[in-house]
């Protein structure tokens, strides 16, 4: 699998720490997305970016921050303000005409 | 508001039995509907979209605007179909290129 990658695969965080999840794509897609996946709740949109240097809040943005300095990269920071950060995080990208392609995900656990 | 409802958290069938995963939606206008699948230890991937009218891996889904449904069907289930299935919609009302996901249905096909 290439195209869109996420790192690390597993991440452990102590309470009160900020952590940054990486998402990189080489598909030349303009749009990128971050979702949170919890059992029984499906995928919920955290942030999305339509183009470089621009991003918008999704449905559950509180406690998260993003940046989009390069087309290929859309890192997500989970801050200490996020009350329940333990979850599986998925990044996706989308070109003009096709649908969203997803990365393999990062599982974040707060200790 | 846009919403996707998948009423079944778990659907368990025997190999060779017919399968129908239900998806209902609420949306003002003409949405685009998708089915995504997540096999064990694999990334979330597109299974099919209503505008393509394709049959992928034996699965079909018909958009019923009168009943606002997009149920996923397969006449004879296989063990390799066991996975998590998500229904999703997109459209002008969801915002730029955003997907709204249902909560997912886990399909378990037993031998």
mmCIF file with all atom_site columns, C-alpha atoms in Angstrom, chain B residues 35-85:
data_model
loop_
_atom_site.group_PDB
_atom_site.id
_atom_site.type_symbol
_atom_site.label_atom_id
_atom_site.label_alt_id
_atom_site.label_comp_id
_atom_site.label_asym_id
_atom_site.label_entity_id
_atom_site.label_seq_id
_atom_site.pdbx_PDB_ins_code
_atom_site.Cartn_x
_atom_site.Cartn_y
_atom_site.Cartn_z
_atom_site.occupancy
_atom_site.B_iso_or_equiv
_atom_site.pdbx_formal_charge
_atom_site.auth_seq_id
_atom_site.auth_comp_id
_atom_site.auth_asym_id
_atom_site.auth_atom_id
_atom_site.pdbx_PDB_model_num
ATOM 1  C CA . UNK B 1 35 ? -20.359 1.893   0.927   1.00 0.00 ? 35 UNK B CA 1
ATOM 2  C CA . UNK B 1 36 ? -16.927 1.563   2.528   1.00 0.00 ? 36 UNK B CA 1
ATOM 3  C CA . UNK B 1 37 ? -15.493 -1.677  3.909   1.00 0.00 ? 37 UNK B CA 1
ATOM 4  C CA . UNK B 1 38 ? -12.792 -2.324  6.489   1.00 0.00 ? 38 UNK B CA 1
ATOM 5  C CA . UNK B 1 39 ? -11.390 -5.863  6.571   1.00 0.00 ? 39 UNK B CA 1
ATOM 6  C CA . UNK B 1 40 ? -9.438  -7.021  9.599   1.00 0.00 ? 40 UNK B CA 1
ATOM 7  C CA . UNK B 1 41 ? -6.011  -5.359  9.729   1.00 0.00 ? 41 UNK B CA 1
ATOM 8  C CA . UNK B 1 42 ? -6.642  -3.458  6.493   1.00 0.00 ? 42 UNK B CA 1
ATOM 9  C CA . UNK B 1 43 ? -7.417  0.151   5.788   1.00 0.00 ? 43 UNK B CA 1
ATOM 10 C CA . UNK B 1 44 ? -10.871 1.489   5.094   1.00 0.00 ? 44 UNK B CA 1
ATOM 11 C CA . UNK B 1 45 ? -11.594 1.283   1.384   1.00 0.00 ? 45 UNK B CA 1
ATOM 12 C CA . UNK B 1 46 ? -14.372 2.154   -0.996  1.00 0.00 ? 46 UNK B CA 1
ATOM 13 C CA . UNK B 1 47 ? -16.570 -0.790  -1.921  1.00 0.00 ? 47 UNK B CA 1
ATOM 14 C CA . UNK B 1 48 ? -19.016 0.918   -4.239  1.00 0.00 ? 48 UNK B CA 1
ATOM 15 C CA . UNK B 1 49 ? -20.799 4.181   -4.971  1.00 0.00 ? 49 UNK B CA 1
ATOM 16 C CA . UNK B 1 50 ? -24.312 4.582   -6.270  1.00 0.00 ? 50 UNK B CA 1
ATOM 17 C CA . UNK B 1 51 ? -23.429 6.630   -9.326  1.00 0.00 ? 51 UNK B CA 1
ATOM 18 C CA . UNK B 1 52 ? -21.228 3.822   -10.651 1.00 0.00 ? 52 UNK B CA 1
ATOM 19 C CA . UNK B 1 53 ? -24.008 1.225   -10.573 1.00 0.00 ? 53 UNK B CA 1
ATOM 20 C CA . UNK B 1 54 ? -21.351 -1.470  -10.307 1.00 0.00 ? 54 UNK B CA 1
ATOM 21 C CA . UNK B 1 55 ? -21.268 -4.856  -8.651  1.00 0.00 ? 55 UNK B CA 1
ATOM 22 C CA . UNK B 1 56 ? -18.116 -5.223  -6.600  1.00 0.00 ? 56 UNK B CA 1
ATOM 23 C CA . UNK B 1 57 ? -17.202 -8.610  -5.081  1.00 0.00 ? 57 UNK B CA 1
ATOM 24 C CA . UNK B 1 58 ? -20.788 -9.662  -5.736  1.00 0.00 ? 58 UNK B CA 1
ATOM 25 C CA . UNK B 1 59 ? -22.236 -6.751  -3.740  1.00 0.00 ? 59 UNK B CA 1
ATOM 26 C CA . UNK B 1 60 ? -24.805 -4.347  -5.161  1.00 0.00 ? 60 UNK B CA 1
ATOM 27 C CA . UNK B 1 61 ? -26.619 -1.350  -3.711  1.00 0.00 ? 61 UNK B CA 1
ATOM 28 C CA . UNK B 1 62 ? -29.522 0.564   -5.164  1.00 0.00 ? 62 UNK B CA 1
ATOM 29 C CA . UNK B 1 63 ? -30.403 4.081   -4.169  1.00 0.00 ? 63 UNK B CA 1
ATOM 30 C CA . UNK B 1 64 ? -34.097 4.306   -3.289  1.00 0.00 ? 64 UNK B CA 1
ATOM 31 C CA . UNK B 1 65 ? -34.933 7.977   -3.027  1.00 0.00 ? 65 UNK B CA 1
ATOM 32 C CA . UNK B 1 66 ? -38.522 7.315   -1.995  1.00 0.00 ? 66 UNK B CA 1
ATOM 33 C CA . UNK B 1 67 ? -37.453 5.277   1.009   1.00 0.00 ? 67 UNK B CA 1
ATOM 34 C CA . UNK B 1 68 ? -34.180 7.224   1.421   1.00 0.00 ? 68 UNK B CA 1
ATOM 35 C CA . UNK B 1 69 ? -32.283 3.949   1.561   1.00 0.00 ? 69 UNK B CA 1
ATOM 36 C CA . UNK B 1 70 ? -29.101 2.512   0.101   1.00 0.00 ? 70 UNK B CA 1
ATOM 37 C CA . UNK B 1 71 ? -29.034 -1.064  1.311   1.00 0.00 ? 71 UNK B CA 1
ATOM 38 C CA . UNK B 1 72 ? -26.059 -3.284  0.451   1.00 0.00 ? 72 UNK B CA 1
ATOM 39 C CA . UNK B 1 73 ? -26.906 -6.755  -0.828  1.00 0.00 ? 73 UNK B CA 1
ATOM 40 C CA . UNK B 1 74 ? -25.169 -9.958  -1.800  1.00 0.00 ? 74 UNK B CA 1
ATOM 41 C CA . UNK B 1 75 ? -27.026 -13.118 -2.783  1.00 0.00 ? 75 UNK B CA 1
ATOM 42 C CA . UNK B 1 76 ? -24.495 -15.606 -1.388  1.00 0.00 ? 76 UNK B CA 1
ATOM 43 C CA . UNK B 1 77 ? -22.202 -14.539 1.445   1.00 0.00 ? 77 UNK B CA 1
ATOM 44 C CA . UNK B 1 78 ? -18.616 -15.776 1.637   1.00 0.00 ? 78 UNK B CA 1
ATOM 45 C CA . UNK B 1 79 ? -16.392 -16.051 4.711   1.00 0.00 ? 79 UNK B CA 1
ATOM 46 C CA . UNK B 1 80 ? -14.038 -13.451 3.252   1.00 0.00 ? 80 UNK B CA 1
ATOM 47 C CA . UNK B 1 81 ? -16.901 -10.934 3.316   1.00 0.00 ? 81 UNK B CA 1
ATOM 48 C CA . UNK B 1 82 ? -16.567 -10.726 7.093   1.00 0.00 ? 82 UNK B CA 1
ATOM 49 C CA . UNK B 1 83 ? -15.672 -7.105  7.792   1.00 0.00 ? 83 UNK B CA 1
ATOM 50 C CA . UNK B 1 84 ? -16.934 -3.780  9.061   1.00 0.00 ? 84 UNK B CA 1
ATOM 51 C CA . UNK B 1 85 ? -19.160 -1.962  6.571   1.00 0.00 ? 85 UNK B CA 1
#
